[in-house]
Coordinates of C-alpha atoms in Angstrom, one line a residue:
M9 CA -37.5 45.9 -37.7
K10 CA -34.8 43.5 -38.8
W11 CA -31.3 44.2 -37.6
S12 CA -28.5 44.5 -40.2
P13 CA -25.1 44.6 -38.5
Q14 CA -23.4 45.3 -41.9
D15 CA -25.4 48.5 -42.5
A16 CA -25.0 49.5 -38.9
M17 CA -21.2 49.2 -39.1
K18 CA -21.0 51.0 -42.5
A19 CA -23.0 53.9 -41.1
Y20 CA -21.1 54.0 -37.9
L21 CA -17.7 54.2 -39.7
H22 CA -18.9 56.7 -42.3
T23 CA -20.2 59.0 -39.6
L24 CA -17.0 58.6 -37.5
Q25 CA -14.9 59.5 -40.6
L26 CA -17.0 62.6 -41.2
C27 CA -16.5 63.7 -37.6
K28 CA -12.7 63.2 -38.0
T29 CA -12.5 64.8 -41.4
H30 CA -14.7 67.8 -40.9
F31 CA -14.3 68.6 -37.2
N32 CA -11.9 71.4 -38.0
D33 CA -13.3 72.3 -41.4
Q34 CA -14.2 76.0 -41.3
D35 CA -16.2 75.8 -44.6
C36 CA -18.9 73.6 -43.0
T37 CA -19.7 75.5 -39.8
F38 CA -22.3 77.8 -38.3
G39 CA -20.2 80.7 -37.2
T40 CA -17.6 79.2 -34.8
R41 CA -19.6 76.1 -34.1
N42 CA -18.7 73.0 -36.1
L43 CA -21.6 71.2 -37.8
I44 CA -20.2 67.7 -37.1
Q45 CA -19.6 66.9 -33.4
P46 CA -18.8 63.4 -32.1
Q47 CA -21.6 63.3 -29.5
C48 CA -23.5 60.1 -30.0
M49 CA -23.8 60.8 -33.7
E50 CA -22.2 57.5 -34.7
F51 CA -24.6 55.6 -32.5
I52 CA -27.7 57.3 -33.9
S53 CA -26.5 56.7 -37.5
A54 CA -25.7 53.0 -36.8
L55 CA -29.0 52.5 -35.0
A56 CA -31.1 53.9 -37.9
A57 CA -29.1 52.0 -40.5
G58 CA -29.0 48.8 -38.5
N59 CA -32.7 48.8 -37.9
Q60 CA -33.3 49.2 -41.7
A61 CA -35.5 52.3 -41.2
K62 CA -37.3 53.0 -44.4
L63 CA -38.8 56.3 -43.5
M64 CA -36.9 58.8 -41.3
V65 CA -38.1 62.3 -40.2
Q66 CA -36.3 65.0 -38.4
I67 CA -38.1 68.1 -37.0
T68 CA -35.8 71.0 -36.2
S69 CA -36.4 74.3 -34.4
D70 CA -34.2 77.2 -35.3
Q71 CA -31.0 75.3 -35.9
G72 CA -31.5 74.2 -39.4
I73 CA -29.0 71.5 -40.3
T74 CA -27.7 69.8 -37.2
P75 CA -25.3 66.9 -36.4
L76 CA -28.3 64.7 -36.1
T77 CA -29.3 65.6 -39.7
I78 CA -25.9 64.4 -40.8
A79 CA -26.1 61.2 -38.8
L80 CA -29.5 60.2 -40.3
A81 CA -28.5 61.3 -43.8
V82 CA -25.5 58.9 -43.6
A83 CA -27.8 56.1 -42.5
A84 CA -30.3 56.9 -45.3
K85 CA -27.5 56.9 -47.9
H86 CA -26.4 53.4 -46.9
T87 CA -29.9 51.9 -46.7
K88 CA -31.6 54.0 -49.5
A89 CA -34.2 55.1 -47.0
R90 CA -36.4 58.2 -47.4
F91 CA -35.3 61.0 -45.1
I92 CA -37.3 64.2 -44.6
C93 CA -36.0 67.1 -42.6
I94 CA -38.7 69.6 -41.5
L95 CA -37.4 73.1 -41.0
H96 CA -39.6 75.1 -38.6
Q97 CA -38.0 78.5 -39.1
L98 CA -37.5 80.1 -42.5
Q99 CA -34.0 78.9 -43.2
D100 CA -32.6 79.2 -46.7
I101 CA -33.1 75.7 -48.2
E102 CA -30.4 76.4 -50.7
D103 CA -28.0 77.3 -47.9
C104 CA -28.9 74.1 -46.1
K105 CA -28.2 72.1 -49.2
A106 CA -24.9 73.8 -49.5
Q107 CA -24.0 72.7 -45.9
L108 CA -25.0 69.1 -46.7
S109 CA -22.9 69.2 -49.9
C110 CA -19.8 69.5 -47.7
Y111 CA -20.5 65.9 -46.7
N112 CA -21.8 64.7 -50.1
L113 CA -25.3 64.3 -48.6
E114 CA -27.3 67.0 -50.4
D115 CA -29.1 64.4 -52.5
V116 CA -30.1 62.2 -49.6
V117 CA -32.2 64.7 -47.5
E118 CA -35.6 66.1 -48.5
L119 CA -35.8 69.6 -47.0
V120 CA -39.2 71.0 -46.4
H121 CA -40.4 74.1 -44.6
G122 CA -43.6 74.8 -42.7
D123 CA -45.6 74.0 -39.6
P124 CA -44.2 70.8 -38.2
C125 CA -47.6 69.7 -36.7
E126 CA -49.2 70.0 -40.1
L127 CA -46.4 68.5 -42.2
I128 CA -45.9 65.5 -39.9
M129 CA -49.5 64.4 -40.5
G130 CA -48.5 63.6 -44.1
F131 CA -46.2 60.8 -43.0
K132 CA -47.4 57.4 -41.8
N133 CA -45.5 54.5 -40.1
I134 CA -42.4 56.5 -39.5
D135 CA -39.5 54.1 -38.6
F136 CA -37.1 56.7 -37.1
A137 CA -37.8 60.2 -35.9
V138 CA -35.9 63.0 -34.2
I139 CA -37.9 65.8 -32.5
D140 CA -36.3 69.0 -31.2
C141 CA -37.8 69.8 -27.7
K142 CA -37.0 73.5 -28.3
L143 CA -40.2 73.6 -30.4
E144 CA -43.2 75.0 -28.5
D145 CA -45.4 72.3 -29.8
Y146 CA -43.1 69.3 -29.2
L147 CA -45.7 67.7 -26.9
R148 CA -48.3 67.9 -29.6
L149 CA -45.8 66.4 -32.0
F150 CA -45.3 63.5 -29.5
K151 CA -49.0 62.9 -29.6
I152 CA -49.8 63.1 -33.3
I153 CA -46.7 61.6 -34.9
D154 CA -47.5 58.3 -36.6
V155 CA -44.7 55.8 -35.9
N156 CA -44.5 52.3 -37.0
P157 CA -46.0 50.2 -34.2
R158 CA -44.1 47.1 -35.3
G159 CA -40.8 48.7 -34.5
S160 CA -39.7 52.4 -34.4
V161 CA -37.3 54.7 -32.6
V162 CA -38.0 58.3 -31.5
V163 CA -35.1 60.6 -30.4
A164 CA -35.9 63.7 -28.4
S165 CA -33.1 66.3 -28.5
N166 CA -32.5 69.5 -26.5
L167 CA -34.3 68.1 -23.4
E168 CA -33.0 70.9 -21.3
R169 CA -35.4 73.2 -23.2
R170 CA -38.5 71.2 -22.2
R171 CA -41.2 73.1 -20.3
N172 CA -42.0 69.9 -18.4
G173 CA -40.4 66.5 -17.9
A174 CA -42.7 64.5 -20.2
S175 CA -40.9 62.0 -22.4
F176 CA -42.2 60.5 -25.6
G177 CA -42.5 57.1 -23.8
E178 CA -44.8 58.7 -21.2
V179 CA -47.0 60.1 -23.9
V180 CA -47.4 56.7 -25.7
K181 CA -47.6 54.5 -22.6
G182 CA -51.4 54.5 -22.7
R183 CA -51.6 53.1 -26.2
K184 CA -52.9 49.5 -26.2
G185 CA -50.8 46.7 -27.6
V186 CA -47.6 48.8 -27.6
E187 CA -44.6 48.5 -25.3
Y188 CA -41.7 51.0 -25.0
V189 CA -38.4 51.6 -23.4
T190 CA -36.8 55.0 -22.9
R191 CA -33.1 55.6 -22.3
S192 CA -30.9 58.7 -22.1
I193 CA -28.1 58.9 -24.7
G194 CA -25.6 61.6 -24.2
E195 CA -26.2 65.1 -23.0
G196 CA -29.7 66.4 -23.6
M197 CA -31.0 63.5 -25.7
E198 CA -33.4 60.7 -25.0
L199 CA -34.2 57.6 -27.1
T200 CA -37.5 55.7 -27.0
R201 CA -37.9 52.4 -28.7
I202 CA -41.4 51.2 -29.5
R203 CA -42.8 47.8 -30.6
L204 CA -45.9 45.7 -30.4
C205 CA -46.5 43.8 -27.3
C206 CA -45.9 40.1 -27.6
K207 CA -48.9 38.1 -26.6
P208 CA -48.2 35.3 -24.2
Q209 CA -48.3 32.0 -26.0
K210 CA -50.4 29.3 -24.5
K211 CA -48.6 26.1 -23.6
R212 CA -49.3 23.2 -25.9
Y213 CA -49.1 19.7 -24.6
K214 CA -48.3 16.9 -26.9
R215 CA -50.1 13.6 -26.5
F216 CA -48.7 10.3 -27.5
H217 CA -49.8 6.7 -27.1
V218 CA -47.5 3.8 -26.2
T219 CA -48.6 0.4 -27.3
F220 CA -47.1 -2.7 -25.7
E221 CA -47.0 -5.9 -27.7
S222 CA -47.1 -9.2 -25.8

């Protein structure tokens, strides 16, 4: 994954502006809770855009559209990436589109509904994924999701709802030829970055001849 500082900065500033503009906007809320909350969202958006992620997938539980949806949608808008949001519960897709329209992002997100474990099988080499740990089958999703081994990022949200302490990195650590690093980012979120292991290069010795003329 090649890093683009320009796209990262654009996505960061765009998400930050949405946080400032809509934080007190009552038309884009779920009840009394604002949709956009400045909790690592700018970082997530910048990371996805900066890494030039071409395929992004978010799997939600019962929350529908979340701040993470907005963050990834902003990144997709700047990089023209494909972004699929899998809705586990039977949310009204038109209502979700209306919420996204508050941020002019309704045309960026592909909203689909169904069993996440079945739907995720249809996507290969995912560059950036967000998985809600409130889902009962989140561990199975960790095991079956097909991420890009050359460079990908998986964000696990709602960690406090996990039934055990397994992280995505711990699930993939047994895969050959892959290395990973997992870090906590903000409250209740964890980020795992995956890439191929670099094979140690053999040292090459150069030989040269010196000729002395008498």
